[in-house]
PDB file of C-alpha atoms and ligand atoms in Angstrom:
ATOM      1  CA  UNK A  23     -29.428 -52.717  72.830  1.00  0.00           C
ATOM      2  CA  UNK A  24     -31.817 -50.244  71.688  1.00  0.00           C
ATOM      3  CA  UNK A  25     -33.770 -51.096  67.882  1.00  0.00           C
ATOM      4  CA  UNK A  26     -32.206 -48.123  66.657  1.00  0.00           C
ATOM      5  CA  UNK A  27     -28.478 -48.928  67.906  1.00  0.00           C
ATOM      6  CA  UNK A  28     -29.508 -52.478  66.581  1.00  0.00           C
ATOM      7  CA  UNK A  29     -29.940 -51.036  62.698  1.00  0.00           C
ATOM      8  CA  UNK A  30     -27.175 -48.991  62.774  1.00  0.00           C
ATOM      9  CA  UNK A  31     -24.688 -51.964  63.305  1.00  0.00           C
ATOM     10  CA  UNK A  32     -26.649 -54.155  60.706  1.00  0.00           C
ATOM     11  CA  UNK A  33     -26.451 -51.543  58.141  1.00  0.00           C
ATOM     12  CA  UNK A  34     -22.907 -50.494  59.005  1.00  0.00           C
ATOM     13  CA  UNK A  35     -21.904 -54.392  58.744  1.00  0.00           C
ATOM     14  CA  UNK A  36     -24.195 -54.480  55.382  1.00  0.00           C
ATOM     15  CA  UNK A  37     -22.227 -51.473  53.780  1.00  0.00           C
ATOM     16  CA  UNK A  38     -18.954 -52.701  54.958  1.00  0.00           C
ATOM     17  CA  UNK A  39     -19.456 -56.086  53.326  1.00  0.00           C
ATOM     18  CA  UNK A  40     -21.199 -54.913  50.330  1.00  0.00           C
ATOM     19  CA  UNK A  41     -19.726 -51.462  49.715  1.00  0.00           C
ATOM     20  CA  UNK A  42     -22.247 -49.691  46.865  1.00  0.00           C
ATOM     21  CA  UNK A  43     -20.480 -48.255  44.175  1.00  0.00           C
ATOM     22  CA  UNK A  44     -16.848 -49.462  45.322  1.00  0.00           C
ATOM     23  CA  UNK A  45     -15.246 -49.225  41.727  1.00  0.00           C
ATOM     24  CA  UNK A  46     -12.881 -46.676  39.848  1.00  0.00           C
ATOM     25  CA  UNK A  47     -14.887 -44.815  37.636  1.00  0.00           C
ATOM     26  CA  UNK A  48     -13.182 -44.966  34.159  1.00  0.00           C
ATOM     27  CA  UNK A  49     -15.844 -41.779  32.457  1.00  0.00           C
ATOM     28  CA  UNK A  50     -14.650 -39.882  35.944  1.00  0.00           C
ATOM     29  CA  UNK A  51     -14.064 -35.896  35.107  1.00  0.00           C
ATOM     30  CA  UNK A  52     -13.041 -34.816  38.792  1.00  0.00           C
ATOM     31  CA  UNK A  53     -11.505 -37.529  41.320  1.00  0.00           C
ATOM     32  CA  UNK A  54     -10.449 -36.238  44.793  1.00  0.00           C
ATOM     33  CA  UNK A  55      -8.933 -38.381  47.727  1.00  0.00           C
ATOM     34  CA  UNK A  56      -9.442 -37.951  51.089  1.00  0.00           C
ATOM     35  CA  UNK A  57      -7.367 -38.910  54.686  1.00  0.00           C
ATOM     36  CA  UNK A  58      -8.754 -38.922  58.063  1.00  0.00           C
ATOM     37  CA  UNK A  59      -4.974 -39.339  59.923  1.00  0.00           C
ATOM     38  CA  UNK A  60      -6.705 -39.910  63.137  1.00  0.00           C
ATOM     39  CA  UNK A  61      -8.095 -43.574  61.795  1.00  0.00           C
ATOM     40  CA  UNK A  62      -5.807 -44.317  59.303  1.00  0.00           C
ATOM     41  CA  UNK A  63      -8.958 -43.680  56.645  1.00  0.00           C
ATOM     42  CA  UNK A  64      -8.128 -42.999  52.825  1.00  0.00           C
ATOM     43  CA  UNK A  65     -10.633 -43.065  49.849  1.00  0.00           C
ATOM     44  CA  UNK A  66     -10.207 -41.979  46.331  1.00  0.00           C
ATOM     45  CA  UNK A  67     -13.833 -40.548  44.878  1.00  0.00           C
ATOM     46  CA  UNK A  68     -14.715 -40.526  41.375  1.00  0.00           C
ATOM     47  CA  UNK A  69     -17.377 -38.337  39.900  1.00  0.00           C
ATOM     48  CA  UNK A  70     -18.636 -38.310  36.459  1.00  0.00           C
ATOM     49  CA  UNK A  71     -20.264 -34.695  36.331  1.00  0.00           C
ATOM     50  CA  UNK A  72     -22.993 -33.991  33.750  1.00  0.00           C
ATOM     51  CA  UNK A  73     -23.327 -30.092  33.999  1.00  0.00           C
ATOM     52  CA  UNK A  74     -24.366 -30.057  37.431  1.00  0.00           C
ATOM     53  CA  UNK A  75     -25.721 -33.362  37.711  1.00  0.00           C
ATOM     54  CA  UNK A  76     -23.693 -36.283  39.500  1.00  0.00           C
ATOM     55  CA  UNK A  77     -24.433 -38.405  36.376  1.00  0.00           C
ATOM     56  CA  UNK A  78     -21.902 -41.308  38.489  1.00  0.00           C
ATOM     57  CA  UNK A  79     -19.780 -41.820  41.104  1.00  0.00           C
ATOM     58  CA  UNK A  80     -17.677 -44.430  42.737  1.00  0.00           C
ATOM     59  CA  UNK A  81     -14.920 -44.971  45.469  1.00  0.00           C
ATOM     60  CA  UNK A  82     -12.127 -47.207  46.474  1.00  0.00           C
ATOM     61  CA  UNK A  83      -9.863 -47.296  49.389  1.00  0.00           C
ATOM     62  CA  UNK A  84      -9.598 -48.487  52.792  1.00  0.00           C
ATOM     63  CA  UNK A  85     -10.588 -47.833  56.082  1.00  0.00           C
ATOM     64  CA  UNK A  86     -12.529 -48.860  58.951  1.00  0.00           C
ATOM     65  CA  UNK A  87     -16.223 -49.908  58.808  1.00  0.00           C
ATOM     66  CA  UNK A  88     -17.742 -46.715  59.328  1.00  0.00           C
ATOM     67  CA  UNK A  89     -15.779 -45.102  56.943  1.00  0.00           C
ATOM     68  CA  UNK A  90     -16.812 -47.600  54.065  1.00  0.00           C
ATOM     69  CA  UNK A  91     -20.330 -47.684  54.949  1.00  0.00           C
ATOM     70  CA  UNK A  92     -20.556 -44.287  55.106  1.00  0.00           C
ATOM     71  CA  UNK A  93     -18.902 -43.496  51.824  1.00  0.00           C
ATOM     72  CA  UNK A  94     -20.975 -46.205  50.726  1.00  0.00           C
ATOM     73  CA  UNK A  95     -24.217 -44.742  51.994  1.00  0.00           C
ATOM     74  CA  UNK A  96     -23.619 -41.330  50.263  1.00  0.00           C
ATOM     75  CA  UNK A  97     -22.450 -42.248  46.857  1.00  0.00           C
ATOM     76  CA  UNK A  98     -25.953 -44.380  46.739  1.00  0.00           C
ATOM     77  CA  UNK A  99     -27.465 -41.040  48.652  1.00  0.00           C
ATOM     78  CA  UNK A 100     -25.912 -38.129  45.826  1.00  0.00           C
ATOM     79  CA  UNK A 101     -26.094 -40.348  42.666  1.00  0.00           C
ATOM     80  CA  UNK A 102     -28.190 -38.338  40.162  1.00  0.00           C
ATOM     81  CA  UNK A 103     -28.583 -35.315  42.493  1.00  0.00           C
ATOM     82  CA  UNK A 104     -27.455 -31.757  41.301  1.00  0.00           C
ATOM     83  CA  UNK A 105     -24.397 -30.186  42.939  1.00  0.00           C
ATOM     84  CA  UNK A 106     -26.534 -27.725  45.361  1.00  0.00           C
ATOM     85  CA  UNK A 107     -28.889 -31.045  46.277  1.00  0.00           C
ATOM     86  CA  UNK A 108     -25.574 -33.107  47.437  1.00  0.00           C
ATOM     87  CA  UNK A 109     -24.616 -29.993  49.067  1.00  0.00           C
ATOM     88  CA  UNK A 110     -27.830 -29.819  51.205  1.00  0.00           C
ATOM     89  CA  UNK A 111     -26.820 -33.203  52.009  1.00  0.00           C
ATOM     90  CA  UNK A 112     -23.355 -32.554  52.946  1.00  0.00           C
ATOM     91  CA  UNK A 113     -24.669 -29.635  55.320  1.00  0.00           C
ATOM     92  CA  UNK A 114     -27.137 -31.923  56.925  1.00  0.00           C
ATOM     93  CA  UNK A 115     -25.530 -34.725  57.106  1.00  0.00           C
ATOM     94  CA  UNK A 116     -22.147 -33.208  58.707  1.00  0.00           C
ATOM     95  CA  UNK A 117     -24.899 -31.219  60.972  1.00  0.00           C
ATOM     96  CA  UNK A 118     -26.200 -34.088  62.291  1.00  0.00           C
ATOM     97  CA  UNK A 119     -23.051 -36.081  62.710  1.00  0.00           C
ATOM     98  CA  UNK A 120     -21.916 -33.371  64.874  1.00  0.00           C
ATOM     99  CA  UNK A 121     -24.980 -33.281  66.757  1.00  0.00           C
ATOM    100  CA  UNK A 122     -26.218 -30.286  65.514  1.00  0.00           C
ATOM    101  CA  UNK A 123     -29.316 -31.117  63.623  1.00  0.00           C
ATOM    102  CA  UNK A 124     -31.365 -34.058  65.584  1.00  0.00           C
ATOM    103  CA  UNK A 125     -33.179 -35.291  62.581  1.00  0.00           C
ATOM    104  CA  UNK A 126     -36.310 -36.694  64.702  1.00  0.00           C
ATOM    105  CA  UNK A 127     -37.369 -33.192  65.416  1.00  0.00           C
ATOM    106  CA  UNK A 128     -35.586 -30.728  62.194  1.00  0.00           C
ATOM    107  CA  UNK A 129     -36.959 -31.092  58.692  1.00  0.00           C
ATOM    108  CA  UNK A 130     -34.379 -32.449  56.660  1.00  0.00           C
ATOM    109  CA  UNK A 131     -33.412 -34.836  53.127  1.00  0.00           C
ATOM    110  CA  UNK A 132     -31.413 -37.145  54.734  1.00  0.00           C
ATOM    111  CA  UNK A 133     -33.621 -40.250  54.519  1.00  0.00           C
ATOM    112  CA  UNK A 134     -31.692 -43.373  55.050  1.00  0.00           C
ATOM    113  CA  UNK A 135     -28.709 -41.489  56.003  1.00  0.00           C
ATOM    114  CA  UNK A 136     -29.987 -40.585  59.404  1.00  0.00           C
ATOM    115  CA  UNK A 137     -29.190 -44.230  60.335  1.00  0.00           C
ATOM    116  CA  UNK A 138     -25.586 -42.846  60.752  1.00  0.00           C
ATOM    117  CA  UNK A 139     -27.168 -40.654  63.643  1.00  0.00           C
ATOM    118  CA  UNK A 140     -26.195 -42.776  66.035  1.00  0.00           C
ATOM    119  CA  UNK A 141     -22.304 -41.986  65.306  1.00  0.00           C
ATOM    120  CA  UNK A 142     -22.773 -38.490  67.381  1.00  0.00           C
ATOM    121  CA  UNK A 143     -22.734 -40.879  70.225  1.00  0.00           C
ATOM    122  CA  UNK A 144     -19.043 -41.674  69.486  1.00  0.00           C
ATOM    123  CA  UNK A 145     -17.142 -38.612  68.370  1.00  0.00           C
ATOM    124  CA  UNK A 146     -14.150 -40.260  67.266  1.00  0.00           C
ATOM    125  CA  UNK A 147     -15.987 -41.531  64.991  1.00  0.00           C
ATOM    126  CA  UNK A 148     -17.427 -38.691  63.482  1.00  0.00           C
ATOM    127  CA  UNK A 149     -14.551 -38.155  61.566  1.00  0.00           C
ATOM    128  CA  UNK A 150     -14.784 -41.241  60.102  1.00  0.00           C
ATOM    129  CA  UNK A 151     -18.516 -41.006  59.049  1.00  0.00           C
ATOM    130  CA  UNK A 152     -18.011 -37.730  57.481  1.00  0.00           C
ATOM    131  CA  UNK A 153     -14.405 -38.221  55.211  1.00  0.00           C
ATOM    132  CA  UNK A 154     -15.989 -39.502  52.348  1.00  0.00           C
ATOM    133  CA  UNK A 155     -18.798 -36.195  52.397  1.00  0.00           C
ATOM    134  CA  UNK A 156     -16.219 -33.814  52.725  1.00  0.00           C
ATOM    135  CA  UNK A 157     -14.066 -35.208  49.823  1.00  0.00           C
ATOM    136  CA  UNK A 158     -17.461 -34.861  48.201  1.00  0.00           C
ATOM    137  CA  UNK A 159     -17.602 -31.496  48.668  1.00  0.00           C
ATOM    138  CA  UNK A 160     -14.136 -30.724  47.646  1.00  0.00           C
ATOM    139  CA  UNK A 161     -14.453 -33.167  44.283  1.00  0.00           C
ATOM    140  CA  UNK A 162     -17.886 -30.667  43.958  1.00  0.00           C
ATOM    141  CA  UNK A 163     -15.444 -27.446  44.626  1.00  0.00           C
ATOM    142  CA  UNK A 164     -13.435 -28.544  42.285  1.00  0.00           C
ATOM    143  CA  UNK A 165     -10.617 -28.371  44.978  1.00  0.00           C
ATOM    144  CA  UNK A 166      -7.233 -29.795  43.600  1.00  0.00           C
ATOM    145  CA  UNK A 167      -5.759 -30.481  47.172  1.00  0.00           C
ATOM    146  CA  UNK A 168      -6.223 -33.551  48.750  1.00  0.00           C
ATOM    147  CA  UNK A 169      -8.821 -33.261  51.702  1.00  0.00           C
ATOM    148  CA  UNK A 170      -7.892 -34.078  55.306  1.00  0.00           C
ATOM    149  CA  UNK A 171     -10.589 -34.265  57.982  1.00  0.00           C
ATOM    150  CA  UNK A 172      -7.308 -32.745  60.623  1.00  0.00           C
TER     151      UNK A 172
HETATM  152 ZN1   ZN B   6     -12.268 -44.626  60.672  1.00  0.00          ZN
END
């Protein structure tokens, strides 16, 4: 196993166990839930918006590990970021997922979130890495529909 495949399962393991920010947000303004059908994925995102600053945020639901880590990973990634930052984010992050942006050789913000590279190698998967960032992005829309990755 390479060093980089070996990081990406201990941080996916760390996330799952540990999930950052797994807690309803009671001083929420927008919430927005989210379904990837193909895995069985659901999360319900909480946002407490300060102008255009993600003043807090938090998640719950269920899912598989990569799911949780991942939503894990980007509610510690966007927390007090401005709307267009997070979107950046989103962009790059669902770029790279895809294979799309290889984040060794692209400039990019993704910092600790490139660890979650390694999911372009599996692309059911994908799906499941990038729920919880495009609930973000509807909960930032201000969508009102619930957001399926099918
Ligand atoms: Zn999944």
């Amino acid at each position: 196993m390479s060093d980089i495949s070996e990081l990406y399962q201990q941080v996916i393991l760390d996330h799952n166990k540990k999930p950052r920010n797994f807690r309803k947000l009671e001083s929420a303004n927008r919430e927005q839930e989210g379904y990837n059908p193909l895995c069985g994925d659901q999360l319900t995102l909480y946002l407490e918006m300060d102008g255009k600053v993600i003043k807090d945020i938090g998640f719950q639901g269920s899912g598989c590990a990569i799911s949780k880590a991942s939503a894990s990973m980007m509610t510690a990634a966007v927390k007090g970021k401005t709307k267009d930052e997070a979107e950046v984010l989103f962009d790059e992050f669902h770029r790279m997922v895809k294979g799309e942006l290889d984040p060794e050789k692209e400039e990019n913000h993704l910092g600790r979130l490139t660890i979650l590279s390694g999911v372009r190698e599996y692309p059911a998967r994908v799906k499941c890495a990038s729920l919880s960032w495009h609930t973000l992005h509807a909960a930032l829309e201000n969508k009102d529909e619930a957001v399926s990755t099918e």
